[in-house]
Amino acid sequence: MKRAVVCGGAIVAACVLGAAGALAGPWEDGMVRYNRGDYVPAIHLFRPLAEAGNSKAQSQMGTMYRKGQGVGRSMARAFMWFSLAAKRGDAQAKTNMREVEKAMTPTELTQARDMAAACEASNYRDCAY
């Protein structure tokens, strides 16, 4: 009888733990990959979220463009994504945007602002820079 209870408990635990894993979404999956250093798969998970207006994903895209993680390094694209996230209330993105801005030329800054405006104007459909 005790053996049946132990087995039953193991099955319940496996079901509960399995269900918890099933609740993870693209953001969580992207962060797992990012934290492992698997940047290309991570950015493929973050990009649709960012284009859907998710400020956390937009900020993460900015970080990845700033560092050249899974994408070519681009201060203009980093600024664009940080700018979009900052407009959605992400305070860290606003700080990061200011730091990136300091490293940009006036031409790069104009380009980045134009890219952000085009992205927003298209309701995030024209953001694949």
mmCIF file of C-alpha atoms in Angstrom:
data_model
loop_
_atom_site.group_PDB
_atom_site.id
_atom_site.type_symbol
_atom_site.label_atom_id
_atom_site.label_comp_id
_atom_site.label_asym_id
_atom_site.label_seq_id
_atom_site.Cartn_x
_atom_site.Cartn_y
_atom_site.Cartn_z
ATOM 1 C CA MET A 1 0.000 0.000 0.000
ATOM 2 C CA LYS A 2 2.810 2.430 0.836
ATOM 3 C CA ARG A 3 4.417 1.688 -2.499
ATOM 4 C CA ALA A 4 1.231 2.706 -4.339
ATOM 5 C CA VAL A 5 1.125 6.023 -2.461
ATOM 6 C CA VAL A 6 4.771 6.782 -3.295
ATOM 7 C CA CYS A 7 4.201 5.984 -6.976
ATOM 8 C CA GLY A 8 1.018 8.036 -7.015
ATOM 9 C CA GLY A 9 2.851 10.974 -5.436
ATOM 10 C CA ALA A 10 5.600 10.746 -8.034
ATOM 11 C CA ILE A 11 3.060 10.809 -10.834
ATOM 12 C CA VAL A 12 1.297 13.843 -9.359
ATOM 13 C CA ALA A 13 4.630 15.641 -8.911
ATOM 14 C CA ALA A 14 5.623 14.869 -12.497
ATOM 15 C CA CYS A 15 2.289 16.181 -13.762
ATOM 16 C CA VAL A 16 2.548 19.384 -11.728
ATOM 17 C CA LEU A 17 6.174 20.036 -12.709
ATOM 18 C CA GLY A 18 5.405 19.192 -16.329
ATOM 19 C CA ALA A 19 2.481 21.604 -16.340
ATOM 20 C CA ALA A 20 4.680 24.367 -14.948
ATOM 21 C CA GLY A 21 7.094 23.887 -17.821
ATOM 22 C CA ALA A 22 4.225 24.027 -20.280
ATOM 23 C CA LEU A 23 3.287 27.495 -19.010
ATOM 24 C CA ALA A 24 6.524 29.027 -20.261
ATOM 25 C CA GLY A 25 6.022 31.243 -23.278
ATOM 26 C CA PRO A 26 8.176 32.885 -25.916
ATOM 27 C CA TRP A 27 9.565 35.480 -23.475
ATOM 28 C CA GLU A 28 10.678 32.861 -20.963
ATOM 29 C CA ASP A 29 12.016 30.584 -23.700
ATOM 30 C CA GLY A 30 13.909 33.525 -25.196
ATOM 31 C CA MET A 31 15.463 34.416 -21.843
ATOM 32 C CA VAL A 32 16.554 30.811 -21.278
ATOM 33 C CA ARG A 33 18.281 30.819 -24.650
ATOM 34 C CA TYR A 34 19.740 34.302 -24.112
ATOM 35 C CA ASN A 35 21.153 33.357 -20.711
ATOM 36 C CA ARG A 36 22.738 30.245 -22.273
ATOM 37 C CA GLY A 37 24.377 32.421 -24.924
ATOM 38 C CA ASP A 38 22.183 31.041 -27.724
ATOM 39 C CA TYR A 39 21.565 34.502 -29.153
ATOM 40 C CA VAL A 40 20.208 33.689 -32.623
ATOM 41 C CA PRO A 41 17.368 31.479 -31.345
ATOM 42 C CA ALA A 42 16.701 34.023 -28.589
ATOM 43 C CA ILE A 43 16.343 36.916 -31.000
ATOM 44 C CA HIS A 44 13.955 34.856 -33.133
ATOM 45 C CA LEU A 45 11.730 34.562 -30.059
ATOM 46 C CA PHE A 46 12.097 38.196 -28.964
ATOM 47 C CA ARG A 47 11.531 39.838 -32.363
ATOM 48 C CA PRO A 48 7.823 38.909 -32.767
ATOM 49 C CA LEU A 49 7.160 40.005 -29.188
ATOM 50 C CA ALA A 50 8.982 43.294 -29.770
ATOM 51 C CA GLU A 51 7.086 43.871 -33.000
ATOM 52 C CA ALA A 52 3.855 43.186 -31.108
ATOM 53 C CA GLY A 53 4.736 46.073 -28.765
ATOM 54 C CA ASN A 54 6.153 44.149 -25.783
ATOM 55 C CA SER A 55 8.439 46.666 -24.064
ATOM 56 C CA LYS A 56 10.564 43.998 -22.336
ATOM 57 C CA ALA A 57 11.264 42.332 -25.678
ATOM 58 C CA GLN A 58 11.944 45.717 -27.300
ATOM 59 C CA SER A 59 14.458 46.532 -24.600
ATOM 60 C CA GLN A 60 16.074 43.109 -24.973
ATOM 61 C CA MET A 61 16.340 43.662 -28.735
ATOM 62 C CA GLY A 62 18.064 46.972 -27.982
ATOM 63 C CA THR A 63 20.537 45.231 -25.703
ATOM 64 C CA MET A 64 21.294 42.570 -28.296
ATOM 65 C CA TYR A 65 21.865 45.128 -31.073
ATOM 66 C CA ARG A 66 24.014 47.200 -28.724
ATOM 67 C CA LYS A 67 26.228 44.214 -27.932
ATOM 68 C CA GLY A 68 26.023 42.457 -31.303
ATOM 69 C CA GLN A 69 24.477 39.350 -29.780
ATOM 70 C CA GLY A 70 22.868 37.218 -32.493
ATOM 71 C CA VAL A 71 22.754 40.238 -34.809
ATOM 72 C CA GLY A 72 25.234 42.680 -36.272
ATOM 73 C CA ARG A 73 26.168 45.372 -33.773
ATOM 74 C CA SER A 74 24.207 48.539 -34.506
ATOM 75 C CA MET A 75 23.855 51.540 -32.240
ATOM 76 C CA ALA A 76 21.102 52.933 -34.480
ATOM 77 C CA ARG A 77 19.011 49.764 -34.144
ATOM 78 C CA ALA A 78 19.760 49.564 -30.425
ATOM 79 C CA PHE A 79 18.586 53.163 -30.032
ATOM 80 C CA MET A 80 15.455 52.426 -32.076
ATOM 81 C CA TRP A 81 14.423 49.485 -29.892
ATOM 82 C CA PHE A 82 15.316 51.247 -26.626
ATOM 83 C CA SER A 83 13.338 54.282 -27.797
ATOM 84 C CA LEU A 84 10.252 52.183 -28.528
ATOM 85 C CA ALA A 85 10.490 50.444 -25.142
ATOM 86 C CA ALA A 86 11.026 53.759 -23.345
ATOM 87 C CA LYS A 87 7.859 55.169 -24.941
ATOM 88 C CA ARG A 88 6.006 52.201 -23.444
ATOM 89 C CA GLY A 89 7.284 53.089 -19.976
ATOM 90 C CA ASP A 90 10.402 50.928 -19.630
ATOM 91 C CA ALA A 91 12.656 53.022 -17.379
ATOM 92 C CA GLN A 92 15.765 50.886 -17.954
ATOM 93 C CA ALA A 93 15.290 51.229 -21.722
ATOM 94 C CA LYS A 94 15.209 55.004 -21.308
ATOM 95 C CA THR A 95 18.530 54.899 -19.431
ATOM 96 C CA ASN A 96 20.046 52.573 -22.044
ATOM 97 C CA MET A 97 18.773 54.810 -24.844
ATOM 98 C CA ARG A 98 20.568 57.809 -23.340
ATOM 99 C CA GLU A 99 23.811 55.834 -23.002
ATOM 100 C CA VAL A 100 23.650 54.622 -26.610
ATOM 101 C CA GLU A 101 22.832 58.138 -27.798
ATOM 102 C CA LYS A 102 26.132 59.407 -26.372
ATOM 103 C CA ALA A 103 28.065 56.999 -28.613
ATOM 104 C CA MET A 104 26.214 57.979 -31.804
ATOM 105 C CA THR A 105 26.937 60.569 -34.452
ATOM 106 C CA PRO A 106 24.213 63.089 -35.321
ATOM 107 C CA THR A 107 23.624 61.226 -38.615
ATOM 108 C CA GLU A 108 23.221 57.888 -36.829
ATOM 109 C CA LEU A 109 20.862 59.479 -34.317
ATOM 110 C CA THR A 110 18.690 60.934 -37.079
ATOM 111 C CA GLN A 111 18.613 57.550 -38.812
ATOM 112 C CA ALA A 112 17.652 55.800 -35.551
ATOM 113 C CA ARG A 113 14.856 58.262 -34.840
ATOM 114 C CA ASP A 114 13.529 57.850 -38.393
ATOM 115 C CA MET A 115 13.609 54.065 -38.005
ATOM 116 C CA ALA A 116 11.693 54.255 -34.706
ATOM 117 C CA ALA A 117 9.103 56.605 -36.225
ATOM 118 C CA ALA A 118 8.596 54.301 -39.228
ATOM 119 C CA CYS A 119 8.272 51.295 -36.955
ATOM 120 C CA GLU A 120 5.664 53.012 -34.784
ATOM 121 C CA ALA A 121 3.782 54.495 -37.748
ATOM 122 C CA SER A 122 3.439 51.039 -39.292
ATOM 123 C CA ASN A 123 2.059 49.650 -36.008
ATOM 124 C CA TYR A 124 5.301 47.654 -35.607
ATOM 125 C CA ARG A 125 5.047 45.967 -39.013
ATOM 126 C CA ASP A 126 8.013 47.878 -40.473
ATOM 127 C CA CYS A 127 10.608 47.220 -37.757
ATOM 128 C CA ALA A 128 12.784 44.542 -39.355
ATOM 129 C CA TYR A 129 15.886 46.642 -39.762
#
